[in-house]
Amino acid sequence: MFTADKNKALINTYYHCGNMCGQAVVYYLEMKDGKWKVTGYDYSYET
């Protein structure tokens, strides 16, 4: 998902390792000097 000016984005990632094992992380990115940089992240869930 991007902002209207395409300078910021977020990416949802998921990792599943079994019935009671996994996590989801949302990464926040920003375009700086022509490259995407991670500016933050939040754990959506972790088991």
Short mmCIF file of C-alpha atoms in Angstrom, two decimals:
data_model
loop_
_atom_site.label_atom_id
_atom_site.label_comp_id
_atom_site.label_asym_id
_atom_site.label_seq_id
_atom_site.Cartn_x
_atom_site.Cartn_y
_atom_site.Cartn_z
CA MET A 1 0.00 0.00 0.00
CA PHE A 2 1.39 3.41 -1.00
CA THR A 3 0.56 6.99 -0.14
CA ALA A 4 -0.83 9.09 -3.00
CA ASP A 5 2.61 10.61 -3.69
CA LYS A 6 4.26 7.14 -3.65
CA ASN A 7 6.90 8.24 -1.11
CA LYS A 8 5.65 6.07 1.76
CA ALA A 9 4.45 2.48 1.86
CA LEU A 10 3.59 -0.36 4.18
CA ILE A 11 4.13 -4.07 3.73
CA ASN A 12 2.39 -6.87 5.62
CA THR A 13 4.50 -9.99 6.13
CA TYR A 14 3.39 -13.34 7.49
CA TYR A 15 5.38 -16.31 8.73
CA HIS A 16 3.67 -19.59 9.58
CA CYS A 17 5.60 -22.43 11.21
CA GLY A 18 2.88 -24.72 12.54
CA ASN A 19 -0.49 -24.77 14.29
CA MET A 20 0.70 -22.70 17.25
CA CYS A 21 3.63 -20.91 15.64
CA GLY A 22 3.76 -17.81 13.48
CA GLN A 23 3.92 -14.05 13.32
CA ALA A 24 2.81 -11.11 11.23
CA VAL A 25 4.72 -7.86 10.96
CA VAL A 26 3.77 -4.58 9.28
CA TYR A 27 6.78 -2.65 7.95
CA TYR A 28 6.61 1.09 7.29
CA LEU A 29 8.84 2.35 4.50
CA GLU A 30 9.82 5.75 3.13
CA MET A 31 11.61 6.66 -0.09
CA LYS A 32 14.86 8.49 0.79
CA ASP A 33 17.59 9.34 -1.71
CA GLY A 34 16.02 7.03 -4.30
CA LYS A 35 15.94 3.99 -2.00
CA TRP A 36 13.27 2.48 0.24
CA LYS A 37 14.17 2.66 3.94
CA VAL A 38 12.35 0.91 6.79
CA THR A 39 11.19 3.62 9.17
CA GLY A 40 9.30 1.40 11.61
CA TYR A 41 7.47 -1.85 12.19
CA ASP A 42 4.68 -3.31 14.31
CA TYR A 43 3.99 -6.92 15.23
CA SER A 44 0.42 -7.76 14.25
CA TYR A 45 0.56 -11.07 16.10
CA GLU A 46 3.10 -13.55 17.37
CA THR A 47 2.55 -17.05 18.75
#
